Structure formats: C-alpha cells, structure tokens
Tab-separated table of C-alpha atoms in Angstrom:
chain	number	residue	atom	x	y	z
A	28	MET	CA	0.246	-0.061	0.007
A	29	LYS	CA	2.785	2.671	0.445
A	30	GLY	CA	4.657	1.722	-2.483
A	31	GLN	CA	1.168	2.618	-4.470
A	32	GLN	CA	1.278	5.405	-2.154
A	33	ARG	CA	3.869	6.697	-3.725
A	34	LEU	CA	3.538	5.826	-7.255
A	35	GLN	CA	0.518	8.502	-6.783
A	36	ASP	CA	1.920	10.849	-5.122
A	37	HIS	CA	4.517	10.988	-8.081
A	38	GLY	CA	1.863	10.918	-10.497
A	39	MET	CA	2.230	7.429	-11.823
A	40	THR	CA	-0.713	5.085	-12.053
A	41	ASN	CA	1.427	1.573	-13.642
A	42	THR	CA	3.803	0.395	-11.512
A	43	VAL	CA	5.964	-0.710	-14.771
A	44	GLU	CA	6.042	2.900	-16.030
A	45	ALA	CA	7.233	3.849	-12.424
A	46	ALA	CA	9.937	1.476	-12.479
A	47	TRP	CA	11.589	2.842	-15.596
A	48	HIS	CA	11.146	6.467	-14.647
A	49	LYS	CA	13.304	5.742	-11.635
A	50	VAL	CA	15.727	3.748	-13.428
A	51	LEU	CA	16.353	6.258	-16.151
A	52	THR	CA	16.649	8.999	-13.886
A	53	THR	CA	18.831	6.936	-11.285
A	54	ALA	CA	20.687	5.371	-14.207
A	55	GLY	CA	24.681	6.726	-13.665
A	56	GLU	CA	24.522	8.243	-10.308
A	57	PRO	CA	28.001	6.616	-8.440
A	58	LEU	CA	27.439	5.182	-5.239
A	59	ARG	CA	31.359	5.404	-5.101
A	60	PRO	CA	34.025	7.350	-6.813
A	61	GLU	CA	35.622	4.192	-7.739
A	62	GLU	CA	32.296	3.435	-9.643
A	63	SER	CA	31.829	6.335	-11.652
A	64	PRO	CA	33.697	4.611	-14.029
A	65	LEU	CA	30.305	2.388	-15.229
A	66	ALA	CA	28.146	5.171	-14.848
A	67	ALA	CA	28.087	6.759	-18.096
A	68	PRO	CA	27.169	3.760	-19.876
A	69	PHE	CA	25.014	2.456	-17.640
A	70	ALA	CA	22.913	5.853	-18.194
A	71	GLU	CA	23.179	4.769	-21.991
A	72	LEU	CA	22.264	1.024	-21.568
A	73	THR	CA	18.916	2.853	-20.082
A	74	LEU	CA	18.247	5.009	-22.423
A	75	VAL	CA	18.213	2.539	-25.174
A	76	ALA	CA	16.744	-0.756	-23.200
A	77	HIS	CA	13.853	1.943	-22.053
A	78	ALA	CA	13.395	2.625	-26.128
A	79	GLU	CA	12.835	-0.441	-27.212
A	80	PRO	CA	9.049	-1.208	-26.557
A	81	ARG	CA	9.268	-4.662	-25.944
A	82	LEU	CA	11.514	-3.956	-23.097
A	83	ARG	CA	9.842	-0.886	-21.955
A	84	GLN	CA	6.606	-3.219	-21.188
A	85	LEU	CA	8.164	-5.262	-18.712
A	86	TYR	CA	9.805	-4.175	-15.498
A	87	PRO	CA	13.545	-3.209	-15.014
A	88	TRP	CA	15.226	-3.153	-11.527
A	89	THR	CA	18.948	-2.785	-11.062
A	90	GLY	CA	21.716	-4.092	-8.676
A	91	MET	CA	25.795	-3.967	-9.241
A	92	TRP	CA	25.628	-2.000	-12.905
A	93	GLU	CA	23.681	-4.158	-14.616
A	94	LEU	CA	20.082	-3.759	-16.202
A	95	HIS	CA	17.232	-6.867	-14.860
A	96	PHE	CA	14.285	-7.358	-17.517
A	97	SER	CA	11.366	-9.125	-15.158
A	98	ARG	CA	7.685	-10.430	-16.422
A	99	CYS	CA	6.525	-9.569	-12.645
A	100	THR	CA	6.043	-6.939	-10.573
A	101	GLU	CA	7.059	-7.615	-7.039
A	102	ILE	CA	9.386	-9.638	-5.847
A	103	ARG	CA	10.959	-12.602	-6.154
A	104	HIS	CA	11.056	-11.374	-9.598
A	105	THR	CA	11.389	-13.708	-12.682
A	106	TRP	CA	14.815	-14.525	-13.566
A	107	ASP	CA	13.916	-15.784	-17.263
A	108	ILE	CA	15.100	-13.052	-19.116
A	109	PRO	CA	18.965	-12.312	-19.960
A	110	TYR	CA	20.354	-9.442	-17.854
A	111	ILE	CA	22.709	-7.085	-19.335
A	112	GLY	CA	25.773	-5.202	-16.911
A	113	THR	CA	28.677	-3.193	-17.890
A	114	LEU	CA	32.145	-3.361	-17.155
A	115	ARG	CA	34.825	-0.453	-16.364
A	116	ASP	CA	35.959	-0.277	-20.012
A	117	GLY	CA	33.216	0.883	-21.005
A	118	ARG	CA	31.535	-1.841	-23.008
A	119	TYR	CA	28.337	-4.556	-22.196
A	120	TYR	CA	28.014	-8.400	-21.294
A	121	VAL	CA	24.890	-9.887	-21.704
A	122	GLU	CA	24.051	-13.130	-19.481
A	123	GLY	CA	21.683	-14.942	-18.060
A	124	PRO	CA	18.853	-15.650	-17.628
A	125	SER	CA	19.950	-16.683	-14.272
A	126	ARG	CA	23.438	-16.350	-12.033
A	127	THR	CA	24.770	-19.284	-13.052
A	128	SER	CA	24.241	-18.984	-16.439
A	129	PRO	CA	26.666	-18.838	-18.812
A	130	ARG	CA	27.805	-15.050	-20.309
A	131	ILE	CA	26.133	-15.145	-23.644
A	132	ALA	CA	28.197	-11.802	-25.019
A	133	GLU	CA	30.351	-8.967	-24.645
A	134	THR	CA	29.956	-6.265	-26.815
A	135	ASP	CA	30.933	-2.306	-27.002
A	136	SER	CA	27.615	-0.983	-27.991
A	137	ALA	CA	24.518	-0.907	-25.466
A	138	GLN	CA	22.047	-1.325	-29.114
A	139	ALA	CA	23.891	-4.621	-29.382
A	140	ALA	CA	23.228	-5.429	-25.995
A	141	VAL	CA	19.826	-5.077	-26.313
A	142	ALA	CA	18.968	-6.690	-29.516
A	143	MET	CA	21.337	-10.132	-27.727
A	144	VAL	CA	17.661	-9.656	-24.650
A	145	ILE	CA	15.150	-9.027	-27.293
A	146	ASP	CA	16.229	-12.128	-29.071
A	147	ARG	CA	16.322	-14.074	-25.933
A	148	LEU	CA	12.938	-13.019	-24.730
A	149	PRO	CA	10.326	-15.936	-23.045
A	150	PRO	CA	7.799	-16.315	-25.352
A	151	ARG	CA	4.825	-14.424	-24.634
A	152	CYS	CA	6.765	-11.902	-22.956
A	153	GLY	CA	4.764	-9.213	-21.457
A	154	PRO	CA	3.128	-6.886	-20.692
A	155	ALA	CA	4.632	-7.556	-17.475
A	156	PHE	CA	1.951	-9.064	-14.713
A	157	ILE	CA	1.096	-7.040	-11.393
A	158	GLY	CA	1.813	-9.658	-8.812
A	159	ASN	CA	5.283	-11.966	-7.838
A	160	ALA	CA	6.823	-15.358	-10.194
A	161	GLU	CA	5.063	-17.652	-7.886
A	162	ALA	CA	1.302	-16.039	-9.070
A	163	LEU	CA	1.960	-15.127	-12.717
A	164	ALA	CA	3.294	-18.970	-12.666
A	165	ALA	CA	-0.250	-20.026	-11.072
A	166	TYR	CA	-2.210	-17.335	-13.617
A	167	GLU	CA	0.076	-18.823	-16.867
A	168	ARG	CA	-1.126	-22.546	-15.810
A	169	ALA	CA	-4.759	-21.182	-15.217
A	170	ARG	CA	-3.900	-20.022	-18.560
A	171	ASP	CA	-2.618	-22.953	-19.993
A	172	GLY	CA	-5.356	-25.386	-19.258
A	173	GLY	CA	-2.467	-26.675	-16.384
A	174	TYR	CA	-0.032	-26.435	-19.018
A	175	THR	CA	3.638	-24.644	-17.882
A	176	PRO	CA	6.430	-24.399	-20.402
C-alpha cells in the first residue's frame, strides 16, 4: 500500500512506468567514486533499453551496474530473461537468464546488448504481470490449461 501511495504521489499509476522512471532518473549516479567509470555506459544502456518497446513493457530493476528485466512487478522477480551489465572499459556484457548461466557475449554497444536480450525473450513475454513470480506462474498455468513450459 505504501508503494502504491508513493506512485500516486508522483502522478504514476502504472507500476512498470514508475519503475522505468526511477531507473532512468537515477541511472549513472555513482554510489562511490570508484564506480563512476560505469556511470555513463549504464546511463546510455538504460536509455537504449527503454527505447525498445518489448523491454519497456517489462519491469526493470538494477543492481551492481546491471539492468534486469522481469515479467512480473513484485519480488520475487522472474529470472527467465537475460540481463545486461556494464564493464569497466565502457563495454557491456549479456548474461543469464540466471546467475548460474554462462555469459552470452560482450559488446561495445548498448544497442547490440539490447538486441541480444530481445532475441532471447521467452514466448508470450509481456506486458509485466502485476504480482510476483509465483502468482505469474499460477496465472500462466490456469491460462494454459495446466501446462507450463
């Protein structure tokens, strides 16, 4: 309820839209001076990812200079979409969908990294489900007649 009130206070009624707003307005703000080399590439990444309609309908979240995408809006988020991180040399890496998955690739451009994620989106991906991963899984089982791929 507190989070919903905060969204209403900021004129945001859409949870995904509000999450993107937060990511876009805080992207590139270094937490510590030694992290500042990652700020500009991360800010560029968030702009490029937001410009992509298929990613813009997913719930974005960040951590460790990585941009993650979830098919649901609440914690526990989904981990079935690759994520993009920034490297100290200004390049990007694409990994996932889980932390134990091997690195997919490294690239010089945010556009190429975003394209790699788009190519690997799960079927029927988006718009983000209002709820957590467990609620999304239950919804998909019911929608698909008990079958979950």
